[in-house]
Structures are given as structure tokens and as C-alpha cells.
PDB file of C-alpha atoms in Angstrom:
ATOM      1  CA  MET A   1      41.518 -20.923 126.613  1.00  0.00           C
ATOM      2  CA  SER A   2      39.569 -22.762 129.331  1.00  0.00           C
ATOM      3  CA  TRP A   3      38.440 -26.376 129.095  1.00  0.00           C
ATOM      4  CA  PHE A   4      34.813 -25.192 128.890  1.00  0.00           C
ATOM      5  CA  GLU A   5      35.648 -22.953 125.956  1.00  0.00           C
ATOM      6  CA  SER A   6      37.472 -25.771 124.186  1.00  0.00           C
ATOM      7  CA  PHE A   7      34.465 -28.085 124.751  1.00  0.00           C
ATOM      8  CA  ILE A   8      32.006 -25.572 123.285  1.00  0.00           C
ATOM      9  CA  LEU A   9      34.263 -24.713 120.337  1.00  0.00           C
ATOM     10  CA  GLY A  10      34.945 -28.396 119.615  1.00  0.00           C
ATOM     11  CA  LEU A  11      31.190 -29.003 119.699  1.00  0.00           C
ATOM     12  CA  VAL A  12      30.568 -26.106 117.299  1.00  0.00           C
ATOM     13  CA  GLN A  13      33.324 -27.363 114.965  1.00  0.00           C
ATOM     14  CA  GLY A  14      31.866 -30.869 114.867  1.00  0.00           C
ATOM     15  CA  LEU A  15      28.289 -29.637 114.358  1.00  0.00           C
ATOM     16  CA  THR A  16      29.052 -27.150 111.587  1.00  0.00           C
ATOM     17  CA  GLU A  17      32.025 -28.559 109.612  1.00  0.00           C
ATOM     18  CA  PHE A  18      29.938 -30.725 107.292  1.00  0.00           C
ATOM     19  CA  LEU A  19      26.804 -28.637 107.119  1.00  0.00           C
ATOM     20  CA  PRO A  20      26.687 -25.843 104.481  1.00  0.00           C
ATOM     21  CA  ILE A  21      26.762 -23.077 107.109  1.00  0.00           C
ATOM     22  CA  SER A  22      30.548 -22.510 107.644  1.00  0.00           C
ATOM     23  CA  SER A  23      32.353 -23.898 110.668  1.00  0.00           C
ATOM     24  CA  SER A  24      35.025 -21.147 110.612  1.00  0.00           C
ATOM     25  CA  ALA A  25      32.308 -18.466 110.743  1.00  0.00           C
ATOM     26  CA  HIS A  26      30.562 -20.187 113.649  1.00  0.00           C
ATOM     27  CA  LEU A  27      33.771 -20.570 115.627  1.00  0.00           C
ATOM     28  CA  ARG A  28      34.440 -16.875 115.093  1.00  0.00           C
ATOM     29  CA  LEU A  29      30.872 -15.906 116.030  1.00  0.00           C
ATOM     30  CA  THR A  30      30.770 -18.173 119.083  1.00  0.00           C
ATOM     31  CA  ALA A  31      33.864 -16.463 120.466  1.00  0.00           C
ATOM     32  CA  ALA A  32      32.501 -12.992 119.624  1.00  0.00           C
ATOM     33  CA  PHE A  33      29.088 -13.560 121.249  1.00  0.00           C
ATOM     34  CA  ALA A  34      30.563 -15.244 124.321  1.00  0.00           C
ATOM     35  CA  GLY A  35      33.169 -12.528 124.801  1.00  0.00           C
ATOM     36  CA  TRP A  36      36.047 -14.989 124.377  1.00  0.00           C
ATOM     37  CA  SER A  37      39.219 -14.489 122.382  1.00  0.00           C
ATOM     38  CA  ASP A  38      38.981 -15.419 118.693  1.00  0.00           C
ATOM     39  CA  PRO A  39      40.247 -19.054 118.549  1.00  0.00           C
ATOM     40  CA  GLY A  40      42.046 -18.080 115.339  1.00  0.00           C
ATOM     41  CA  PRO A  41      42.839 -19.967 112.128  1.00  0.00           C
ATOM     42  CA  ALA A  42      45.408 -22.260 113.801  1.00  0.00           C
ATOM     43  CA  PHE A  43      42.827 -23.594 116.289  1.00  0.00           C
ATOM     44  CA  THR A  44      40.314 -24.009 113.455  1.00  0.00           C
ATOM     45  CA  ALA A  45      42.787 -25.896 111.250  1.00  0.00           C
ATOM     46  CA  ILE A  46      43.892 -28.253 114.025  1.00  0.00           C
ATOM     47  CA  THR A  47      40.363 -29.081 115.217  1.00  0.00           C
ATOM     48  CA  GLN A  48      39.395 -29.725 111.590  1.00  0.00           C
ATOM     49  CA  ILE A  49      41.811 -32.667 111.701  1.00  0.00           C
ATOM     50  CA  GLY A  50      39.350 -34.250 114.116  1.00  0.00           C
ATOM     51  CA  THR A  51      36.430 -33.819 111.760  1.00  0.00           C
ATOM     52  CA  GLU A  52      38.458 -35.092 108.810  1.00  0.00           C
ATOM     53  CA  LEU A  53      39.333 -38.227 110.784  1.00  0.00           C
ATOM     54  CA  ALA A  54      35.563 -38.720 110.999  1.00  0.00           C
ATOM     55  CA  VAL A  55      35.439 -38.493 107.169  1.00  0.00           C
ATOM     56  CA  LEU A  56      38.258 -41.046 106.881  1.00  0.00           C
ATOM     57  CA  ILE A  57      36.353 -43.513 109.047  1.00  0.00           C
ATOM     58  CA  TYR A  58      32.893 -42.903 107.587  1.00  0.00           C
ATOM     59  CA  PHE A  59      34.095 -43.150 103.974  1.00  0.00           C
ATOM     60  CA  ARG A  60      36.850 -45.684 104.762  1.00  0.00           C
ATOM     61  CA  LYS A  61      35.764 -48.168 102.060  1.00  0.00           C
ATOM     62  CA  ASP A  62      35.673 -45.462  99.387  1.00  0.00           C
ATOM     63  CA  ILE A  63      39.025 -44.038 100.474  1.00  0.00           C
ATOM     64  CA  VAL A  64      40.791 -47.436 100.679  1.00  0.00           C
ATOM     65  CA  ASN A  65      39.498 -48.337  97.203  1.00  0.00           C
ATOM     66  CA  ILE A  66      40.566 -44.981  95.755  1.00  0.00           C
ATOM     67  CA  VAL A  67      44.062 -45.012  97.310  1.00  0.00           C
ATOM     68  CA  SER A  68      44.642 -48.671  96.394  1.00  0.00           C
ATOM     69  CA  ALA A  69      43.473 -48.247  92.778  1.00  0.00           C
ATOM     70  CA  TRP A  70      45.429 -45.003  92.382  1.00  0.00           C
ATOM     71  CA  PHE A  71      48.705 -46.626  93.486  1.00  0.00           C
ATOM     72  CA  ARG A  72      48.102 -49.606  91.202  1.00  0.00           C
ATOM     73  CA  SER A  73      47.450 -47.275  88.287  1.00  0.00           C
ATOM     74  CA  LEU A  74      50.945 -45.810  88.697  1.00  0.00           C
ATOM     75  CA  PHE A  75      52.473 -49.144  87.743  1.00  0.00           C
ATOM     76  CA  SER A  76      49.799 -50.888  85.680  1.00  0.00           C
ATOM     77  CA  LYS A  77      48.088 -49.572  82.560  1.00  0.00           C
ATOM     78  CA  GLU A  78      45.140 -51.873  83.183  1.00  0.00           C
ATOM     79  CA  TRP A  79      44.180 -49.877  86.281  1.00  0.00           C
ATOM     80  CA  ARG A  80      44.345 -46.439  84.640  1.00  0.00           C
ATOM     81  CA  GLY A  81      40.801 -46.715  83.351  1.00  0.00           C
ATOM     82  CA  ASN A  82      39.463 -47.799  86.743  1.00  0.00           C
ATOM     83  CA  HIS A  83      36.969 -45.316  88.228  1.00  0.00           C
ATOM     84  CA  ASP A  84      38.539 -45.363  91.698  1.00  0.00           C
ATOM     85  CA  ALA A  85      42.006 -44.720  90.230  1.00  0.00           C
ATOM     86  CA  GLN A  86      40.622 -41.804  88.247  1.00  0.00           C
ATOM     87  CA  MET A  87      38.939 -40.484  91.403  1.00  0.00           C
ATOM     88  CA  GLY A  88      42.349 -40.441  93.068  1.00  0.00           C
ATOM     89  CA  TRP A  89      43.705 -38.180  90.337  1.00  0.00           C
ATOM     90  CA  LEU A  90      40.571 -36.031  90.420  1.00  0.00           C
ATOM     91  CA  VAL A  91      40.895 -35.485  94.184  1.00  0.00           C
ATOM     92  CA  ILE A  92      44.536 -34.442  93.675  1.00  0.00           C
ATOM     93  CA  ILE A  93      43.619 -32.083  90.804  1.00  0.00           C
ATOM     94  CA  GLY A  94      40.679 -30.656  92.774  1.00  0.00           C
ATOM     95  CA  SER A  95      42.969 -29.950  95.735  1.00  0.00           C
ATOM     96  CA  LEU A  96      45.359 -27.739  93.747  1.00  0.00           C
ATOM     97  CA  PRO A  97      43.334 -24.466  93.845  1.00  0.00           C
ATOM     98  CA  ILE A  98      42.974 -24.378  97.638  1.00  0.00           C
ATOM     99  CA  GLY A  99      46.656 -25.297  98.065  1.00  0.00           C
ATOM    100  CA  VAL A 100      47.830 -22.431  95.871  1.00  0.00           C
ATOM    101  CA  LEU A 101      45.370 -19.836  97.204  1.00  0.00           C
ATOM    102  CA  GLY A 102      45.816 -20.961 100.812  1.00  0.00           C
ATOM    103  CA  LEU A 103      49.524 -20.139 100.684  1.00  0.00           C
ATOM    104  CA  THR A 104      49.015 -16.975  98.643  1.00  0.00           C
ATOM    105  CA  LEU A 105      46.283 -15.547 100.882  1.00  0.00           C
ATOM    106  CA  GLN A 106      47.608 -16.708 104.255  1.00  0.00           C
ATOM    107  CA  ASP A 107      48.003 -13.181 105.667  1.00  0.00           C
ATOM    108  CA  ALA A 108      44.482 -12.178 104.584  1.00  0.00           C
ATOM    109  CA  ILE A 109      43.018 -15.402 106.037  1.00  0.00           C
ATOM    110  CA  GLU A 110      44.564 -14.613 109.406  1.00  0.00           C
ATOM    111  CA  GLY A 111      43.564 -10.930 109.295  1.00  0.00           C
ATOM    112  CA  PRO A 112      41.024  -9.043 107.122  1.00  0.00           C
ATOM    113  CA  PHE A 113      39.007 -12.173 106.230  1.00  0.00           C
ATOM    114  CA  ARG A 114      37.942 -12.509 109.884  1.00  0.00           C
ATOM    115  CA  ASP A 115      36.017  -9.219 109.869  1.00  0.00           C
ATOM    116  CA  LEU A 116      32.436  -9.961 110.965  1.00  0.00           C
ATOM    117  CA  ARG A 117      31.001  -7.725 108.238  1.00  0.00           C
ATOM    118  CA  LEU A 118      32.667  -9.889 105.596  1.00  0.00           C
ATOM    119  CA  ILE A 119      31.399 -13.019 107.337  1.00  0.00           C
ATOM    120  CA  ALA A 120      27.840 -11.616 107.371  1.00  0.00           C
ATOM    121  CA  THR A 121      28.119 -10.850 103.653  1.00  0.00           C
ATOM    122  CA  THR A 122      29.371 -14.307 102.712  1.00  0.00           C
ATOM    123  CA  LEU A 123      26.699 -15.967 104.849  1.00  0.00           C
ATOM    124  CA  VAL A 124      23.953 -14.185 102.913  1.00  0.00           C
ATOM    125  CA  VAL A 125      25.498 -14.345  99.412  1.00  0.00           C
ATOM    126  CA  MET A 126      26.426 -18.028  99.604  1.00  0.00           C
ATOM    127  CA  GLY A 127      23.046 -18.757 101.149  1.00  0.00           C
ATOM    128  CA  LEU A 128      21.386 -17.288  98.040  1.00  0.00           C
ATOM    129  CA  VAL A 129      23.725 -19.231  95.750  1.00  0.00           C
ATOM    130  CA  LEU A 130      22.982 -22.484  97.586  1.00  0.00           C
ATOM    131  CA  GLY A 131      19.254 -21.764  97.430  1.00  0.00           C
ATOM    132  CA  PHE A 132      19.384 -21.139  93.680  1.00  0.00           C
ATOM    133  CA  ALA A 133      21.420 -24.307  93.078  1.00  0.00           C
ATOM    134  CA  ASP A 134      19.092 -26.376  95.242  1.00  0.00           C
ATOM    135  CA  ARG A 135      15.968 -25.112  93.460  1.00  0.00           C
ATOM    136  CA  ARG A 136      17.542 -25.897  90.112  1.00  0.00           C
ATOM    137  CA  ALA A 137      18.378 -29.434  91.262  1.00  0.00           C
ATOM    138  CA  ALA A 138      14.835 -29.912  92.556  1.00  0.00           C
ATOM    139  CA  ARG A 139      13.371 -28.859  89.173  1.00  0.00           C
ATOM    140  CA  ASP A 140      15.595 -31.352  87.374  1.00  0.00           C
ATOM    141  CA  GLU A 141      14.689 -34.168  89.728  1.00  0.00           C
ATOM    142  CA  THR A 142      10.916 -33.662  89.750  1.00  0.00           C
ATOM    143  CA  GLY A 143      10.323 -32.025  86.393  1.00  0.00           C
ATOM    144  CA  GLY A 144       7.170 -29.981  86.416  1.00  0.00           C
ATOM    145  CA  ARG A 145       3.898 -29.333  84.748  1.00  0.00           C
ATOM    146  CA  HIS A 146       5.370 -28.665  81.346  1.00  0.00           C
ATOM    147  CA  ARG A 147       8.787 -30.264  81.527  1.00  0.00           C
ATOM    148  CA  VAL A 148      10.316 -33.696  81.880  1.00  0.00           C
ATOM    149  CA  ALA A 149      12.641 -34.537  84.767  1.00  0.00           C
ATOM    150  CA  ASN A 150      16.347 -34.404  83.827  1.00  0.00           C
ATOM    151  CA  GLN A 151      18.815 -37.073  84.810  1.00  0.00           C
ATOM    152  CA  ARG A 152      21.488 -35.589  87.089  1.00  0.00           C
ATOM    153  CA  LYS A 153      25.118 -36.706  86.956  1.00  0.00           C
ATOM    154  CA  SER A 154      26.782 -39.199  89.292  1.00  0.00           C
ATOM    155  CA  LEU A 155      30.455 -39.322  90.331  1.00  0.00           C
ATOM    156  CA  GLN A 156      31.024 -41.846  87.537  1.00  0.00           C
ATOM    157  CA  GLU A 157      30.708 -38.879  85.159  1.00  0.00           C
ATOM    158  CA  LEU A 158      33.137 -36.581  87.023  1.00  0.00           C
ATOM    159  CA  SER A 159      35.644 -35.049  84.584  1.00  0.00           C
ATOM    160  CA  ILE A 160      38.927 -33.171  85.036  1.00  0.00           C
ATOM    161  CA  ARG A 161      37.155 -29.912  84.204  1.00  0.00           C
ATOM    162  CA  ASP A 162      34.443 -30.533  86.794  1.00  0.00           C
ATOM    163  CA  GLY A 163      37.016 -31.662  89.353  1.00  0.00           C
ATOM    164  CA  LEU A 164      38.863 -28.358  88.936  1.00  0.00           C
ATOM    165  CA  ILE A 165      35.641 -26.364  89.258  1.00  0.00           C
ATOM    166  CA  PHE A 166      34.851 -28.250  92.468  1.00  0.00           C
ATOM    167  CA  GLY A 167      38.361 -27.345  93.623  1.00  0.00           C
ATOM    168  CA  VAL A 168      37.908 -23.651  92.890  1.00  0.00           C
ATOM    169  CA  CYS A 169      34.607 -23.721  94.799  1.00  0.00           C
ATOM    170  CA  GLN A 170      36.373 -25.356  97.756  1.00  0.00           C
ATOM    171  CA  ALA A 171      39.066 -22.651  97.685  1.00  0.00           C
ATOM    172  CA  MET A 172      36.352 -20.012  98.183  1.00  0.00           C
ATOM    173  CA  ALA A 173      35.883 -21.437 101.686  1.00  0.00           C
ATOM    174  CA  LEU A 174      39.179 -19.822 102.700  1.00  0.00           C
ATOM    175  CA  VAL A 175      36.910 -16.850 103.461  1.00  0.00           C
ATOM    176  CA  PRO A 176      35.007 -17.513 106.720  1.00  0.00           C
ATOM    177  CA  GLY A 177      31.278 -17.650 106.123  1.00  0.00           C
ATOM    178  CA  VAL A 178      31.460 -19.274 102.683  1.00  0.00           C
ATOM    179  CA  SER A 179      31.497 -22.912 103.929  1.00  0.00           C
ATOM    180  CA  ARG A 180      33.587 -25.626 102.292  1.00  0.00           C
ATOM    181  CA  SER A 181      30.656 -27.994 101.874  1.00  0.00           C
ATOM    182  CA  GLY A 182      28.282 -25.192 100.940  1.00  0.00           C
ATOM    183  CA  ALA A 183      30.538 -23.910  98.143  1.00  0.00           C
ATOM    184  CA  THR A 184      31.454 -27.298  96.702  1.00  0.00           C
ATOM    185  CA  ILE A 185      27.932 -28.699  96.932  1.00  0.00           C
ATOM    186  CA  SER A 186      26.533 -25.551  95.273  1.00  0.00           C
ATOM    187  CA  GLY A 187      29.117 -25.878  92.506  1.00  0.00           C
ATOM    188  CA  GLY A 188      28.251 -29.533  92.043  1.00  0.00           C
ATOM    189  CA  LEU A 189      24.515 -28.866  91.890  1.00  0.00           C
ATOM    190  CA  LEU A 190      25.021 -26.075  89.345  1.00  0.00           C
ATOM    191  CA  MET A 191      27.128 -28.446  87.202  1.00  0.00           C
ATOM    192  CA  GLY A 192      24.279 -30.946  87.213  1.00  0.00           C
ATOM    193  CA  TYR A 193      25.354 -33.478  89.862  1.00  0.00           C
ATOM    194  CA  THR A 194      22.993 -35.115  92.310  1.00  0.00           C
ATOM    195  CA  ARG A 195      22.951 -33.881  95.901  1.00  0.00           C
ATOM    196  CA  GLU A 196      24.541 -37.099  97.146  1.00  0.00           C
ATOM    197  CA  ALA A 197      27.278 -37.071  94.491  1.00  0.00           C
ATOM    198  CA  ALA A 198      28.135 -33.401  95.177  1.00  0.00           C
ATOM    199  CA  ALA A 199      28.248 -33.998  98.950  1.00  0.00           C
ATOM    200  CA  ARG A 200      30.308 -37.175  98.675  1.00  0.00           C
ATOM    201  CA  TYR A 201      32.941 -35.607  96.427  1.00  0.00           C
ATOM    202  CA  SER A 202      32.928 -32.498  98.637  1.00  0.00           C
ATOM    203  CA  PHE A 203      33.828 -34.588 101.692  1.00  0.00           C
ATOM    204  CA  LEU A 204      36.477 -36.621  99.829  1.00  0.00           C
ATOM    205  CA  LEU A 205      38.013 -33.470  98.345  1.00  0.00           C
ATOM    206  CA  ALA A 206      38.303 -31.877 101.768  1.00  0.00           C
ATOM    207  CA  VAL A 207      40.494 -34.656 103.208  1.00  0.00           C
ATOM    208  CA  PRO A 208      43.887 -33.730 101.663  1.00  0.00           C
ATOM    209  CA  ALA A 209      43.242 -29.987 101.977  1.00  0.00           C
ATOM    210  CA  VAL A 210      42.268 -30.072 105.653  1.00  0.00           C
ATOM    211  CA  LEU A 211      44.960 -32.558 106.689  1.00  0.00           C
ATOM    212  CA  ALA A 212      47.617 -30.499 104.882  1.00  0.00           C
ATOM    213  CA  SER A 213      46.332 -27.299 106.474  1.00  0.00           C
ATOM    214  CA  GLY A 214      46.291 -28.911 109.904  1.00  0.00           C
ATOM    215  CA  ALA A 215      49.827 -30.235 109.478  1.00  0.00           C
ATOM    216  CA  PHE A 216      51.010 -26.783 108.386  1.00  0.00           C
ATOM    217  CA  GLU A 217      49.414 -25.141 111.424  1.00  0.00           C
ATOM    218  CA  LEU A 218      50.789 -27.881 113.715  1.00  0.00           C
ATOM    219  CA  LYS A 219      54.286 -26.977 112.544  1.00  0.00           C
ATOM    220  CA  ASP A 220      53.746 -23.278 113.316  1.00  0.00           C
ATOM    221  CA  ALA A 221      51.847 -23.978 116.552  1.00  0.00           C
ATOM    222  CA  SER A 222      54.718 -26.090 117.891  1.00  0.00           C
ATOM    223  CA  GLU A 223      56.900 -23.004 117.709  1.00  0.00           C
ATOM    224  CA  GLY A 224      54.355 -20.738 119.422  1.00  0.00           C
ATOM    225  CA  HIS A 225      52.222 -20.750 122.574  1.00  0.00           C
ATOM    226  CA  THR A 226      49.399 -23.076 121.637  1.00  0.00           C
ATOM    227  CA  GLU A 227      47.425 -24.453 124.574  1.00  0.00           C
ATOM    228  CA  TRP A 228      47.720 -28.080 123.543  1.00  0.00           C
ATOM    229  CA  GLY A 229      45.485 -29.634 126.200  1.00  0.00           C
ATOM    230  CA  PRO A 230      42.297 -27.675 125.377  1.00  0.00           C
ATOM    231  CA  THR A 231      43.079 -27.796 121.617  1.00  0.00           C
ATOM    232  CA  ILE A 232      43.429 -31.589 121.578  1.00  0.00           C
ATOM    233  CA  PHE A 233      40.295 -31.915 123.734  1.00  0.00           C
ATOM    234  CA  ALA A 234      38.350 -29.755 121.257  1.00  0.00           C
ATOM    235  CA  THR A 235      39.688 -31.885 118.383  1.00  0.00           C
ATOM    236  CA  VAL A 236      38.422 -35.099 120.014  1.00  0.00           C
ATOM    237  CA  ILE A 237      34.991 -33.527 120.620  1.00  0.00           C
ATOM    238  CA  ALA A 238      34.901 -32.363 116.987  1.00  0.00           C
ATOM    239  CA  PHE A 239      35.715 -35.905 115.801  1.00  0.00           C
ATOM    240  CA  VAL A 240      32.916 -37.585 117.788  1.00  0.00           C
ATOM    241  CA  VAL A 241      30.263 -35.005 116.940  1.00  0.00           C
ATOM    242  CA  GLY A 242      31.447 -34.690 113.333  1.00  0.00           C
ATOM    243  CA  TYR A 243      31.022 -38.422 112.694  1.00  0.00           C
ATOM    244  CA  ALA A 244      27.422 -38.308 113.911  1.00  0.00           C
ATOM    245  CA  VAL A 245      26.706 -35.254 111.740  1.00  0.00           C
ATOM    246  CA  ILE A 246      28.093 -36.934 108.586  1.00  0.00           C
ATOM    247  CA  ALA A 247      25.889 -39.974 109.113  1.00  0.00           C
ATOM    248  CA  TRP A 248      22.822 -37.758 109.615  1.00  0.00           C
ATOM    249  CA  PHE A 249      23.629 -35.367 106.749  1.00  0.00           C
ATOM    250  CA  MET A 250      24.116 -38.106 104.125  1.00  0.00           C
ATOM    251  CA  LYS A 251      20.701 -39.522 105.001  1.00  0.00           C
ATOM    252  CA  PHE A 252      19.099 -36.070 105.121  1.00  0.00           C
ATOM    253  CA  ILE A 253      20.169 -34.989 101.630  1.00  0.00           C
ATOM    254  CA  SER A 254      18.906 -38.226 100.048  1.00  0.00           C
ATOM    255  CA  SER A 255      15.352 -36.998 100.428  1.00  0.00           C
ATOM    256  CA  LYS A 256      15.444 -33.388 101.681  1.00  0.00           C
ATOM    257  CA  SER A 257      16.428 -30.029 100.187  1.00  0.00           C
ATOM    258  CA  PHE A 258      19.040 -27.575 101.463  1.00  0.00           C
ATOM    259  CA  MET A 259      16.459 -24.837 102.039  1.00  0.00           C
ATOM    260  CA  PRO A 260      16.593 -25.000 105.898  1.00  0.00           C
ATOM    261  CA  PHE A 261      20.316 -24.214 105.688  1.00  0.00           C
ATOM    262  CA  VAL A 262      19.682 -21.468 103.137  1.00  0.00           C
ATOM    263  CA  ILE A 263      17.141 -19.763 105.409  1.00  0.00           C
ATOM    264  CA  TYR A 264      19.408 -20.139 108.442  1.00  0.00           C
ATOM    265  CA  ARG A 265      22.393 -18.596 106.624  1.00  0.00           C
ATOM    266  CA  ILE A 266      20.425 -15.600 105.382  1.00  0.00           C
ATOM    267  CA  LEU A 267      18.765 -14.907 108.742  1.00  0.00           C
ATOM    268  CA  LEU A 268      22.082 -15.228 110.592  1.00  0.00           C
ATOM    269  CA  GLY A 269      23.798 -12.880 108.136  1.00  0.00           C
ATOM    270  CA  ILE A 270      21.025 -10.269 108.417  1.00  0.00           C
ATOM    271  CA  ALA A 271      21.036 -10.524 112.227  1.00  0.00           C
ATOM    272  CA  LEU A 272      24.796 -10.077 112.255  1.00  0.00           C
ATOM    273  CA  PHE A 273      24.538  -6.976 110.072  1.00  0.00           C
ATOM    274  CA  ALA A 274      21.879  -5.581 112.399  1.00  0.00           C
ATOM    275  CA  LEU A 275      23.932  -6.206 115.528  1.00  0.00           C
ATOM    276  CA  ILE A 276      26.966  -4.520 114.007  1.00  0.00           C
ATOM    277  CA  GLY A 277      24.921  -1.676 112.564  1.00  0.00           C
ATOM    278  CA  PHE A 278      23.276  -0.866 115.922  1.00  0.00           C
ATOM    279  CA  GLY A 279      26.618  -1.056 117.731  1.00  0.00           C
ATOM    280  CA  VAL A 280      25.687  -4.128 119.794  1.00  0.00           C
ATOM    281  CA  LEU A 281      28.617  -6.071 118.320  1.00  0.00           C
ATOM    282  CA  SER A 282      31.911  -4.802 116.937  1.00  0.00           C
ATOM    283  CA  ALA A 283      33.003  -6.020 113.527  1.00  0.00           C
ATOM    284  CA  HIS A 284      36.346  -6.870 115.133  1.00  0.00           C
ATOM    285  CA  ALA A 285      34.937  -8.382 118.357  1.00  0.00           C
ATOM    286  CA  ALA A 286      37.303 -10.902 119.994  1.00  0.00           C
ATOM    287  CA  GLU A 287      39.701 -10.457 117.068  1.00  0.00           C
ATOM    288  CA  SER A 288      42.784  -9.264 118.919  1.00  0.00           C
ATOM    289  CA  ALA A 289      43.824 -12.559 120.398  1.00  0.00           C
ATOM    290  CA  GLY A 290      43.408 -14.629 117.272  1.00  0.00           C
TER     291      GLY A 290
END
């Protein structure tokens, strides 16, 4: 991998990790369209550490409060009813599905799941799901001619059941094209949470999963032939760009809908199907070197 490739891929990772359009799909597609080797799941997992460091810094107050309250709740009954302490447990519970499925489906993640036809399918399907969830949230927030606006839930109302559902939605992002944020935010909107609450919990829930995945890949990469210079460079680029994207996205969703992302996903998926169907692009383009 050249330094230019690592710069572009780090930029793509930072731009797409927190938007509901799938960073893993875009890394795969960038390599395919540019004629580069597939960066592979190891590169993706390691560069995601950079974007998760951006989450740790942006949500540092929330994370410090959650970790502190959670530890205190282990030794003091008075803290067990604290919302931040409960959030700590809910993040742990919500992380279980992706941990179990990530280990179970590791071979598929590194092989069949990277087929561009599957990525095109998930881009379209999850785009439709996100669009439906967003429209439903908009109806609740604004009401309508013949209905009263419904109050949507905040993170204060997050339950163990909802935390697990969020976790299952996050686990779906093991398939490139689904999008971690897209799946968890869609799940949150369908369960009645506000856009901001769904996005905030989505980002917090991703921290242990991504850091664990990155650490796992670091262990394997240290025994292989990883090009550490370009990979670390891409990770730094992903961190810087990712932080800026988080700040923009949290402001965007406070007043805007997800429809631009829905339209983009569907159009990209259809274009990908067309390119594969007409033989312009192979479904396994750039796959061999993953």
C-alpha cells in the first residue's frame, strides 16, 4: 500500500465511519474503483481505532461519567440506581451480540461478506429501512393534520431490552454496506427514541466493540505482513477527519432528517448493481489481496 492510498483510505474511513452509509463498504468500493488491492478487514479494524479515539475525545465527559459511576456501582448500592452507572451496564450488554457474532462469523466477514453484490444489496435495503424509520420519527415529532405529536424517548428511558436490540442492530454491521451507525440509529428510531438519543447511544456502543476488534486485529497483524507505516498514517487521518464529522453530524441531526443519506445509499447501491451487471466492475474486484 502506498502512502497516497493510505491517505485516501484514511480520509474515506474518517468521512464515512459515523455517517449511516457504511465505512467498510466505502473502503471496499474505493479500492475496487481505484484498482487497488482490497485493504481488507484488518486495515478497516485498525483504522477504526482512530475514529473511535475521536469518539472518546468528543464524548469524553459522558464516557468519564459513565465509567466512574459504573465502577462506583460495583462497590456501593447507592450508585446502582444512577443513570450513568446503568448506562455502563447497558453498553456492556449491548456489546455482547457483536462480540459473539464477530467471532462466530469471522471467516465469512473476511471472505463472502466482501462480495460487491452483497454490499450493493445491503446499501439499498438498509437505505430503505433508515428511510422508513426516519419518516416514522418525523411523523411523531411533528404530528400531522389529524394526529398529535408523540413524545419520543430519551436515553434516560433506555432499558435492558432496548439495549440488547441496539446491540443486535450493531452486530448487523458486520456485513459491509449495512453501516454501524445506520443500523443502530434505525433500530433506535423504530423503538421510539429521538434522533440525537439514538445517535449518541450508537456512538457510545461502538467504542468497546471497535476497540476490541482493533486490538484483536493488531494481535494477528503483528504476526503477519502489515505495512505499519501507511496503516498508522491512515489511522491518524481517520481520527482527525472523524472528529470533525462527529461534531458536524450531531448538529445536523438536531434539525435535519436522514433522507439525504437514504437517497445516497439507494443510488449508490443501484449504480453498483448496474456496473456489475454490465460487466464494468467485477463483484470480486480487488478482493484477492484482502
